[in-house]
mmCIF file of C-alpha atoms (C1' of nucleotides) in Angstrom:
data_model
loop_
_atom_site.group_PDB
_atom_site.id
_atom_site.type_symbol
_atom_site.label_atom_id
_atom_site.label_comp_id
_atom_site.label_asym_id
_atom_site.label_seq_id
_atom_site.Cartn_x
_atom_site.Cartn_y
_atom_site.Cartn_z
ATOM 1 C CA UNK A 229 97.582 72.189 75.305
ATOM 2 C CA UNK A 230 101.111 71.333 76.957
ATOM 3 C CA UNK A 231 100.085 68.998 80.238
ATOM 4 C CA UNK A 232 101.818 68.685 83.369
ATOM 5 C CA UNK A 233 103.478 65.603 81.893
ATOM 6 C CA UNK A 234 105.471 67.954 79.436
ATOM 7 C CA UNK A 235 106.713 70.293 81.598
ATOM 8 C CA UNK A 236 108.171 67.350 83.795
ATOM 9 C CA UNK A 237 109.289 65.826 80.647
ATOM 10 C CA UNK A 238 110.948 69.439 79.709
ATOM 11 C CA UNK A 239 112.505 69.582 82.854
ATOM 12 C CA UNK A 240 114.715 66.304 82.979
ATOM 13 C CA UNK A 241 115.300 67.284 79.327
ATOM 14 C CA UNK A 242 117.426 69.486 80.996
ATOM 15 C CA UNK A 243 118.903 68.362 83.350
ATOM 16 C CA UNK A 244 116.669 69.451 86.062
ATOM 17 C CA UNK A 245 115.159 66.822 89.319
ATOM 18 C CA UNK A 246 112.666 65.777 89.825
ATOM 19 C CA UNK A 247 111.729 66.223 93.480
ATOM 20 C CA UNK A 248 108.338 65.525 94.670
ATOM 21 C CA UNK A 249 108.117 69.147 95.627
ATOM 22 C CA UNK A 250 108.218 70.530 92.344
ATOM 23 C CA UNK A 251 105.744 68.188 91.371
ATOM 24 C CA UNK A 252 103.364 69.388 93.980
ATOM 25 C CA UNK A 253 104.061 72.833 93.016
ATOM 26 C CA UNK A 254 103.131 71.910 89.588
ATOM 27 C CA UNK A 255 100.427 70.238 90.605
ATOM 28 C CA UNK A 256 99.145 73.245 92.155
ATOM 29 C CA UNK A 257 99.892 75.497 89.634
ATOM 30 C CA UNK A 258 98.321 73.123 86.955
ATOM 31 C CA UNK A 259 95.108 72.592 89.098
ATOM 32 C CA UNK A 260 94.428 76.752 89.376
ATOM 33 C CA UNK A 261 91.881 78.027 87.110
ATOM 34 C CA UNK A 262 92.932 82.264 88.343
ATOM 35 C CA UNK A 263 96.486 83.296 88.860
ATOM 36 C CA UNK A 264 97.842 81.797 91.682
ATOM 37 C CA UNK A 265 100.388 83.578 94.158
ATOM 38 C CA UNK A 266 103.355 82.237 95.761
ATOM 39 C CA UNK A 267 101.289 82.080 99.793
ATOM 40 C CA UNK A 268 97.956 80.291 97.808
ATOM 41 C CA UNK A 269 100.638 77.265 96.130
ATOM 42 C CA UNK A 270 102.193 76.922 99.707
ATOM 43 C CA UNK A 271 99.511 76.593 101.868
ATOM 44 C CA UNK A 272 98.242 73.739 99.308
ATOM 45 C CA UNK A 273 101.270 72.015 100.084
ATOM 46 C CA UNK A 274 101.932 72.214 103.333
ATOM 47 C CA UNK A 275 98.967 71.113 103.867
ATOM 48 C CA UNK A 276 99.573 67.292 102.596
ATOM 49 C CA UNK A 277 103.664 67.142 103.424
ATOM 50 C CA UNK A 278 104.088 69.640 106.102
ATOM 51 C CA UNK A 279 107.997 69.788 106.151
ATOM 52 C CA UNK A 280 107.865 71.919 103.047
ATOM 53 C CA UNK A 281 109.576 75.283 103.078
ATOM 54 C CA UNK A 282 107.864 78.256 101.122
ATOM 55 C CA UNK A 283 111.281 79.397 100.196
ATOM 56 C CA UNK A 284 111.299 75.987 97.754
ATOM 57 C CA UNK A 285 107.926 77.343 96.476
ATOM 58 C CA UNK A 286 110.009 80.418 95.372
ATOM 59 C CA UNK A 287 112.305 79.138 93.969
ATOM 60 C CA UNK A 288 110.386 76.341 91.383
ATOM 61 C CA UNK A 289 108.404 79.427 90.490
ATOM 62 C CA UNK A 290 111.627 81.089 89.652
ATOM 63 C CA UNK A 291 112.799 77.594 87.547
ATOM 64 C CA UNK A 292 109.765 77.438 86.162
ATOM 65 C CA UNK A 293 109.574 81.108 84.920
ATOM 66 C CA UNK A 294 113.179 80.912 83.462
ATOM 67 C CA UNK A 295 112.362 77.776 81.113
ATOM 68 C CA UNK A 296 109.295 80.119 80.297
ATOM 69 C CA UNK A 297 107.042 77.396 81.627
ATOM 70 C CA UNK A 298 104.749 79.772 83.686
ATOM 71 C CA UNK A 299 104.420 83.566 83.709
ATOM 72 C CA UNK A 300 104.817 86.439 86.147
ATOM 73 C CA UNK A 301 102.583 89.197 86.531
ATOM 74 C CA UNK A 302 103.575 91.890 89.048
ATOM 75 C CA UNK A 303 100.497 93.641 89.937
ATOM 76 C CA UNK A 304 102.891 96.496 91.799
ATOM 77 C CA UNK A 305 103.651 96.473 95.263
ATOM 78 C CA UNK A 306 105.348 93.382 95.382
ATOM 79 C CA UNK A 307 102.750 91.381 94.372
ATOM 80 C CA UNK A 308 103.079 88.925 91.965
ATOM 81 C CA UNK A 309 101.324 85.981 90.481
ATOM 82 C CA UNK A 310 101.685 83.205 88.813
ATOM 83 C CA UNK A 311 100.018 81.315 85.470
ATOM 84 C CA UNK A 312 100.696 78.513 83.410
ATOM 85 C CA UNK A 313 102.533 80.183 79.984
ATOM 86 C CA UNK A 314 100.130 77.310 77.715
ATOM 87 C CA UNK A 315 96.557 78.820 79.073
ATOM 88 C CA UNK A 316 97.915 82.147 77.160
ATOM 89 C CA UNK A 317 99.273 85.410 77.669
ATOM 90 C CA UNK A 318 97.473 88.315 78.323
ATOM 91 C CA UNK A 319 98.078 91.538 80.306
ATOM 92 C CA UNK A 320 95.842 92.962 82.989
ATOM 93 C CA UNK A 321 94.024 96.119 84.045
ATOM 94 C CA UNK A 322 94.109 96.430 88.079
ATOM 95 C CA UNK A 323 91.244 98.830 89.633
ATOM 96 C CA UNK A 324 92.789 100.858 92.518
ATOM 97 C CA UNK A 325 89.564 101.937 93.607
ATOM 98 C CA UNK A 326 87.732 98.191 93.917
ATOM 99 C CA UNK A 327 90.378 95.885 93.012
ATOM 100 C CA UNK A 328 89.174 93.936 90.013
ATOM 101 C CA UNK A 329 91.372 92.751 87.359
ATOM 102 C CA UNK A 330 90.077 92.672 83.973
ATOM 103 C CA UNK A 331 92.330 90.365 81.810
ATOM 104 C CA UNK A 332 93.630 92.739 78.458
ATOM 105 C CA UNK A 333 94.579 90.788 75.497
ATOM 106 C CA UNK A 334 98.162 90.440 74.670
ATOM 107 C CA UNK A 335 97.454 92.344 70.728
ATOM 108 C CA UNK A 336 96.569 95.675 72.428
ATOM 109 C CA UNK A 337 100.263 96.004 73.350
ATOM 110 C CA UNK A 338 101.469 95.788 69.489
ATOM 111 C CA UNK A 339 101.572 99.454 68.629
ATOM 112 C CA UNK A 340 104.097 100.143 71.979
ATOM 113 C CA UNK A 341 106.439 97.086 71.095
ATOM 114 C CA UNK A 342 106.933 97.985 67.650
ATOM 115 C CA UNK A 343 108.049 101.849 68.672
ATOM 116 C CA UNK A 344 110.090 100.746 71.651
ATOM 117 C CA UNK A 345 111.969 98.403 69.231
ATOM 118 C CA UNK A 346 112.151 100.797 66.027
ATOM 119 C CA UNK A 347 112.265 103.962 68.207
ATOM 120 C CA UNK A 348 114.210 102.959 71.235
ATOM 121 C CA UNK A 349 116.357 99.815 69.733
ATOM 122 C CA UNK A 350 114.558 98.139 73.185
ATOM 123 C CA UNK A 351 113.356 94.639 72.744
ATOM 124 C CA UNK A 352 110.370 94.497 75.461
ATOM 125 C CA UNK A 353 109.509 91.337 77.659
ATOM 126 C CA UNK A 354 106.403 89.682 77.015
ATOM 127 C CA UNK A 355 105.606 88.731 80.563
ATOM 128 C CA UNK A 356 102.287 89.664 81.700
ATOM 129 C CA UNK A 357 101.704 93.453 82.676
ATOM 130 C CA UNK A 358 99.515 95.000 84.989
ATOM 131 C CA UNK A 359 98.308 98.361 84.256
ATOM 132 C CA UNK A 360 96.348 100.392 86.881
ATOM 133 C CA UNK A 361 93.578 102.897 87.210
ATOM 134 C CA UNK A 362 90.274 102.910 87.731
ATOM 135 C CA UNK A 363 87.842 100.629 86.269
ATOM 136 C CA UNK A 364 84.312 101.905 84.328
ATOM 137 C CA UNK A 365 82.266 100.903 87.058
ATOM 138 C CA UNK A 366 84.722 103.310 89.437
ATOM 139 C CA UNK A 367 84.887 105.882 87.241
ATOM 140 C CA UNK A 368 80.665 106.653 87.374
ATOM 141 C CA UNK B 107 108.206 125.332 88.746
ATOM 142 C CA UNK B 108 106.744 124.525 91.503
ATOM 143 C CA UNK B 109 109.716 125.139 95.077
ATOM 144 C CA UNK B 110 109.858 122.978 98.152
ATOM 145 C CA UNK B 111 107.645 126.146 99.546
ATOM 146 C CA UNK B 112 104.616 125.362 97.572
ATOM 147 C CA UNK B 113 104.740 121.677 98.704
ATOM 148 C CA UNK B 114 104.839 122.915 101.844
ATOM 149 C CA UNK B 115 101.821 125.734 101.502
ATOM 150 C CA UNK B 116 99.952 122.366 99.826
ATOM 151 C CA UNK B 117 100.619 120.134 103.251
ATOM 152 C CA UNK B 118 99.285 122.504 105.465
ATOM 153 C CA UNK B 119 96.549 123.958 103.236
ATOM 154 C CA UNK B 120 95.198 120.118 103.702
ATOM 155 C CA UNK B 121 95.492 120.486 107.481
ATOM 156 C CA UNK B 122 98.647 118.342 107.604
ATOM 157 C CA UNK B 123 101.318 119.137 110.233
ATOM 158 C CA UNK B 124 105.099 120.672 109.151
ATOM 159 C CA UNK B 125 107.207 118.169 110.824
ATOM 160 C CA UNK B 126 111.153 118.675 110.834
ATOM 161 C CA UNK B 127 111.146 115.145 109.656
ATOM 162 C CA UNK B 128 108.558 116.019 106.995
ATOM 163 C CA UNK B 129 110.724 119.194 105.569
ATOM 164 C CA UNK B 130 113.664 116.721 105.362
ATOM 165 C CA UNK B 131 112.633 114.059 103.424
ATOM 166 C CA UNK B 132 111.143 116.870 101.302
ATOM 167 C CA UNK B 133 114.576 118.535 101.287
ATOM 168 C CA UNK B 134 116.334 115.168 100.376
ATOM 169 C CA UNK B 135 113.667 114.502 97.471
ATOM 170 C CA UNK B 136 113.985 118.015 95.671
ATOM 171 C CA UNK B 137 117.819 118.286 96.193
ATOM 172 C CA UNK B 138 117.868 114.923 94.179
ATOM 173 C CA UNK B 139 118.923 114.928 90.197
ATOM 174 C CA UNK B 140 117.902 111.598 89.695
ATOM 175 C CA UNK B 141 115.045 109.112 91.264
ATOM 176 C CA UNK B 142 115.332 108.403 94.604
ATOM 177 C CA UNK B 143 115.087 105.377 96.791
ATOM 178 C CA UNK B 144 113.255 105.397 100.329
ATOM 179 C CA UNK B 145 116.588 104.106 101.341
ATOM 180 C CA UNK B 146 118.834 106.644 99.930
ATOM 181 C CA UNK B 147 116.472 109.654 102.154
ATOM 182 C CA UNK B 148 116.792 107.976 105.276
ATOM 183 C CA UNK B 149 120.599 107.438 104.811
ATOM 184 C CA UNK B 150 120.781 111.535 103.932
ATOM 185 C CA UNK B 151 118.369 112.544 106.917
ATOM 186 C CA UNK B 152 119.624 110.215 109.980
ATOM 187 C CA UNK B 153 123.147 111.655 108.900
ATOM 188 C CA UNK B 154 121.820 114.806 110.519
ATOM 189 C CA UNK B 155 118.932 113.518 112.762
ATOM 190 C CA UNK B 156 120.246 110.217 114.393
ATOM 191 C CA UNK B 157 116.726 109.442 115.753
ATOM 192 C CA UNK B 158 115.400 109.752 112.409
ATOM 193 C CA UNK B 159 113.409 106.417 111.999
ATOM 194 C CA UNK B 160 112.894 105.091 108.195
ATOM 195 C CA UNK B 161 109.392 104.116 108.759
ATOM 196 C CA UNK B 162 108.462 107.897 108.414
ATOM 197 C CA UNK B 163 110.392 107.683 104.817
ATOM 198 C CA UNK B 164 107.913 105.581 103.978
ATOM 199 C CA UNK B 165 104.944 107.289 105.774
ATOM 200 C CA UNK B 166 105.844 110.806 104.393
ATOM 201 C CA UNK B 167 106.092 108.901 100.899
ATOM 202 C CA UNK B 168 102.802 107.592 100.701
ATOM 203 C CA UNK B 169 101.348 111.197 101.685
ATOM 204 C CA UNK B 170 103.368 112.871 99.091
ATOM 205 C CA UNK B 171 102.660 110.325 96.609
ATOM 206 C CA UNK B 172 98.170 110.269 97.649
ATOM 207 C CA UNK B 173 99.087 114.045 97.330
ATOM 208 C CA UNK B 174 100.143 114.171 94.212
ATOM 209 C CA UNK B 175 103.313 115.655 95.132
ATOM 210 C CA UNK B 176 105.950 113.101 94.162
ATOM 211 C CA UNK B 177 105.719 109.841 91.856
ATOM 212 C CA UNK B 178 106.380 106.567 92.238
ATOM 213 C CA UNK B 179 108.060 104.260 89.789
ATOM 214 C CA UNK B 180 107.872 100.698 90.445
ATOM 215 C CA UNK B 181 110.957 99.119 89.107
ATOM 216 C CA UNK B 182 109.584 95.933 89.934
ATOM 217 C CA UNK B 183 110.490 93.251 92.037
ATOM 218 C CA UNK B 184 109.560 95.667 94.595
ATOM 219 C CA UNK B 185 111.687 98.217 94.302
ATOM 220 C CA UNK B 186 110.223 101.441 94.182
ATOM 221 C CA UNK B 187 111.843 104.854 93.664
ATOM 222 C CA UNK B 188 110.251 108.473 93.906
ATOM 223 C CA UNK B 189 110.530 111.469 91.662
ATOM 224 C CA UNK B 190 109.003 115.410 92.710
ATOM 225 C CA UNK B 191 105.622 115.407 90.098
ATOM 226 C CA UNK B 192 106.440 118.874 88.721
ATOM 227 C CA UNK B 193 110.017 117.566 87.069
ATOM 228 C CA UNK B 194 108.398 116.108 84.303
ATOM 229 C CA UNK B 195 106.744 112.858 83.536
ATOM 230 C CA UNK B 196 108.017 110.189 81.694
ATOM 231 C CA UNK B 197 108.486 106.358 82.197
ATOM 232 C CA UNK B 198 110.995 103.779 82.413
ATOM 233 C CA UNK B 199 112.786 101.286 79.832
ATOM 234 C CA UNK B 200 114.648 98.409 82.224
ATOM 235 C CA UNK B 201 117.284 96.338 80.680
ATOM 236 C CA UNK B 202 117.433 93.269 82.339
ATOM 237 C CA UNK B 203 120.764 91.950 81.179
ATOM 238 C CA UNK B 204 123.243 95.532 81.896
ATOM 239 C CA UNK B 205 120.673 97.712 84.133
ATOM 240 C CA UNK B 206 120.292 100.127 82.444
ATOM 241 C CA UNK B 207 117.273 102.643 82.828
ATOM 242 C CA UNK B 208 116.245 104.380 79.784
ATOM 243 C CA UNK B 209 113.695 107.160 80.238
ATOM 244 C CA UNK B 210 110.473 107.317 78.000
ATOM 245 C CA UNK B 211 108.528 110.343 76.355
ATOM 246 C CA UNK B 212 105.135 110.336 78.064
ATOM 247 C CA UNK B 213 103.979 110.534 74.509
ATOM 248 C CA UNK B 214 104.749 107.114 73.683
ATOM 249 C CA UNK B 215 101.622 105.615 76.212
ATOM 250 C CA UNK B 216 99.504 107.905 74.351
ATOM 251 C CA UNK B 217 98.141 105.665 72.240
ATOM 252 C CA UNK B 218 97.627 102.453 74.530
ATOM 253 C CA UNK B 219 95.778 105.066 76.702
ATOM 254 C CA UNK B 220 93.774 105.830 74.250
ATOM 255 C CA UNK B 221 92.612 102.522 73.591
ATOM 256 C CA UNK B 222 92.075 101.166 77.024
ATOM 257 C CA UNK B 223 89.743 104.560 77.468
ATOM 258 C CA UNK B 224 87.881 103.741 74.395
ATOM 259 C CA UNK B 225 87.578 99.335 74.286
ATOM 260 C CA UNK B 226 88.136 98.924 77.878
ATOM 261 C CA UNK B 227 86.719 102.083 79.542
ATOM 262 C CA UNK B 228 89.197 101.836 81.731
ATOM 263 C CA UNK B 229 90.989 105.177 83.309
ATOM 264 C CA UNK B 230 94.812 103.996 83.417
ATOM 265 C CA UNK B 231 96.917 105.877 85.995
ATOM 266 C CA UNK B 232 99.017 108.722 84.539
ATOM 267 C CA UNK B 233 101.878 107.518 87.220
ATOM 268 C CA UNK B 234 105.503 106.372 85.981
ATOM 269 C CA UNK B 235 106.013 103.434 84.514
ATOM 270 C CA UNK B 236 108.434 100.550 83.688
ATOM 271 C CA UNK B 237 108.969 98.585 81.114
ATOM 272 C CA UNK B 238 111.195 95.202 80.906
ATOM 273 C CA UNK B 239 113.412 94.076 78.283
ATOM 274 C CA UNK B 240 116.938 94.238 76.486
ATOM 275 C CA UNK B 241 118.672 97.525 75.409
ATOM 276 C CA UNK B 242 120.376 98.219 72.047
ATOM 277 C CA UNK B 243 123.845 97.476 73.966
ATOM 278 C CA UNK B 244 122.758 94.328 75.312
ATOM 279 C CA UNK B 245 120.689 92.596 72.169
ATOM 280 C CA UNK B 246 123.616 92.767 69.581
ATOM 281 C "C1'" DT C 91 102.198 132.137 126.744
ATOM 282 C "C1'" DT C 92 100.139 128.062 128.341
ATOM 283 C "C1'" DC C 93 96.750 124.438 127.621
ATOM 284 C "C1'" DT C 94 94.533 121.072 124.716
ATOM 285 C "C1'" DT C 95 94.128 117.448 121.483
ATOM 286 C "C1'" DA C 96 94.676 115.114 117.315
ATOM 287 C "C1'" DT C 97 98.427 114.100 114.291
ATOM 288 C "C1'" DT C 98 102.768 112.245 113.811
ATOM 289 C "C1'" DT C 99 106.801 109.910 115.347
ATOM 290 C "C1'" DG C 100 109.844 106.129 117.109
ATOM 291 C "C1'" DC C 101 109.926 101.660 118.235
ATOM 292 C "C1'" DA C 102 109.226 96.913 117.854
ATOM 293 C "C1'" DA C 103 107.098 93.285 115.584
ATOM 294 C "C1'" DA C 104 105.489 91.245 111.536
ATOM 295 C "C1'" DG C 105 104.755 90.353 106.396
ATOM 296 C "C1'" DG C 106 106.434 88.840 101.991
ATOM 297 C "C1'" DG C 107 110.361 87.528 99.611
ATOM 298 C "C1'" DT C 108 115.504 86.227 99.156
ATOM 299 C "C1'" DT C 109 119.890 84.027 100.261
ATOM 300 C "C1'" DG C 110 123.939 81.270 102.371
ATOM 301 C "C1'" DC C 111 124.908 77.037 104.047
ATOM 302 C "C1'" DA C 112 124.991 72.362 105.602
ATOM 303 C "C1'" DA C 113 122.274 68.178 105.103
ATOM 304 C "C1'" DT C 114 119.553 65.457 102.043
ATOM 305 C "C1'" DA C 115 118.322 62.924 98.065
ATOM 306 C "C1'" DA C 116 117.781 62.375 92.762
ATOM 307 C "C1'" DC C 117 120.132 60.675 89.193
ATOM 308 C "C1'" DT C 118 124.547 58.520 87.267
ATOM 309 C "C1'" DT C 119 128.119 55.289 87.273
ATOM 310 C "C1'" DT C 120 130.014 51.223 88.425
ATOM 311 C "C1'" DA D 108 122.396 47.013 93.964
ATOM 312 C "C1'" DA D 109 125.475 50.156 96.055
ATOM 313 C "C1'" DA D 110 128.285 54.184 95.934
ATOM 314 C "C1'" DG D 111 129.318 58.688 94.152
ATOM 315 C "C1'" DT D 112 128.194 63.352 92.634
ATOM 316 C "C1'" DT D 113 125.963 67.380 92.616
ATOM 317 C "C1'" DA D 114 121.337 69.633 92.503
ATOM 318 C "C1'" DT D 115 117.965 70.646 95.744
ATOM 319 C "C1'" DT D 116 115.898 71.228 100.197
ATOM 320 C "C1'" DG D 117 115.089 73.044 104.942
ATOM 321 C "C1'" DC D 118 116.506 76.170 107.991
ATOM 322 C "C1'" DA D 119 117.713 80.471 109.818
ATOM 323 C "C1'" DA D 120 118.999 84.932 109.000
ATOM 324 C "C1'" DC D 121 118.309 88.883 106.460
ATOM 325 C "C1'" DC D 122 116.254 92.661 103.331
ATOM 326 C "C1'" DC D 123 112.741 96.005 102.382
ATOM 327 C "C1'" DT D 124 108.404 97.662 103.682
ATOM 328 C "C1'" DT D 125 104.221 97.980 106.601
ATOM 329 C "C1'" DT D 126 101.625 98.333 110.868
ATOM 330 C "C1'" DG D 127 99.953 98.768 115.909
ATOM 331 C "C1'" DC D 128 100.707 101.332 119.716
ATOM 332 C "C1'" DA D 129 102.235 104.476 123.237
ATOM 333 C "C1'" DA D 130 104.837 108.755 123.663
ATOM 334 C "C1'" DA D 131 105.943 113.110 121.703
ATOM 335 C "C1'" DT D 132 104.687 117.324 119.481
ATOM 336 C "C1'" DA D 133 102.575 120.852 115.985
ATOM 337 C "C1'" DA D 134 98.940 123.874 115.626
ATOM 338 C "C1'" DG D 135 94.774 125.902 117.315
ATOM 339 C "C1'" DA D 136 92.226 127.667 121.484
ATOM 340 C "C1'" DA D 137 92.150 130.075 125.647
#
DNA sequence: TTCTTATTTGCAAAGGGTTGCAATAACTTT
DNA sequence: AAAGTTATTGCAACCCTTTGCAAATAAGAA
């Protein structure tokens, strides 16, 4: 499993700083066991160096996401949240009706990658999805 | 097919008021060939109805949509654009490199329905959807 | 046709995210 | 160790959308 270490390491590999507010955001990132949102790593920070700026939050998670360091899962609406891409990639099943999120594994989304790229020539992202509906429990 | 007139018949069946604003956003939505952005209404309407205010877009959106009258197609990164329900369903392939938006047999979701009904019990929402990725054009 | 009242609108403010720009500071070079 | 260079930050403004509230108005009652 990749540590924080690494992804500093991979970042002055190329040519990226390192500022002690993308280590925080790491750190906060790192330290999440759920997905984490954009407002939850901010108000960690702020909290211990209270100059920081959320729009620096933004954009680390937009470094970070481009060197595929941690994934993006839009849950719709705007909404999106964060992971680290080494605790592994899954997709996610959003209930409208009591909000729970029931993690989908990343295999169930084989059969529609293979006809988008045979049928439609389109070569999908594998970021994180969020798929929504209503959950079993909903459903009764 | 269903007309504008049926949507209309539907909104006050339900006990919702005809508003002139209502019947133009309406107007602006069916008079559209393609989907249409929030933004795009309010720029047709206040040409004719200076007072026209675009928080009503979005009101009259969200009752259409909870109505089952239009769909909604998040593009992501929050950008959302609306479609009448009774011109056909499909969903979305998004090239992220050109722009490109490539639309999608409902049939294709069929089976990933399918198995998040069966494994997951899980009722997925038959609304539009997009997908990320790179087209034909932009992978060669 | 007028009165009544609950829905809907317009407005203004706010929420979440993005962007341009000047100042700061991390890394490089000397 | 100090200076130079350029990425990065903080700030403020802006974009798109949502929301609270008082004023306006559509539809039903009288």
């Amino acid at each position: 499993m990749e540590k924080t270490g690494d992804i500093i390491n991979r970042l002055t590999e190329q040519g990226y700083r390192l500022t002690p507010q993308r280590m925080m955001v790491l750190a906060a990132i790192e330290k999440s066991d759920h997905h984490i949102s954009a407002e939850e790593i901010y108000a960690q920070v702020v909290a211990k160096y209270p100059y920081f700026n959320i729009s620096t939050v933004y954009r680390t998670l937009e470094l970070l996401h481009r060197l595929g360091l941690v994934t993006e899962t839009d849950l719709g609406g705007g909404r999106v949240r964060y992971h680290p891409a080494d605790k592994g990639h899954h997709h996610h099943l959003v209930c409208q009706e009591c909000g729970k999120v029931i993690d989908l594994d990343e295999s169930v989304l084989d059969h529609l990658k293979l006809v988008l790229r045979k049928d439609y020539k389109f070569d999908p992202d594998t970021r994180h999805l969020a798929f929504f509906g209503r959950c079993a429990d909903c459903s009764k």
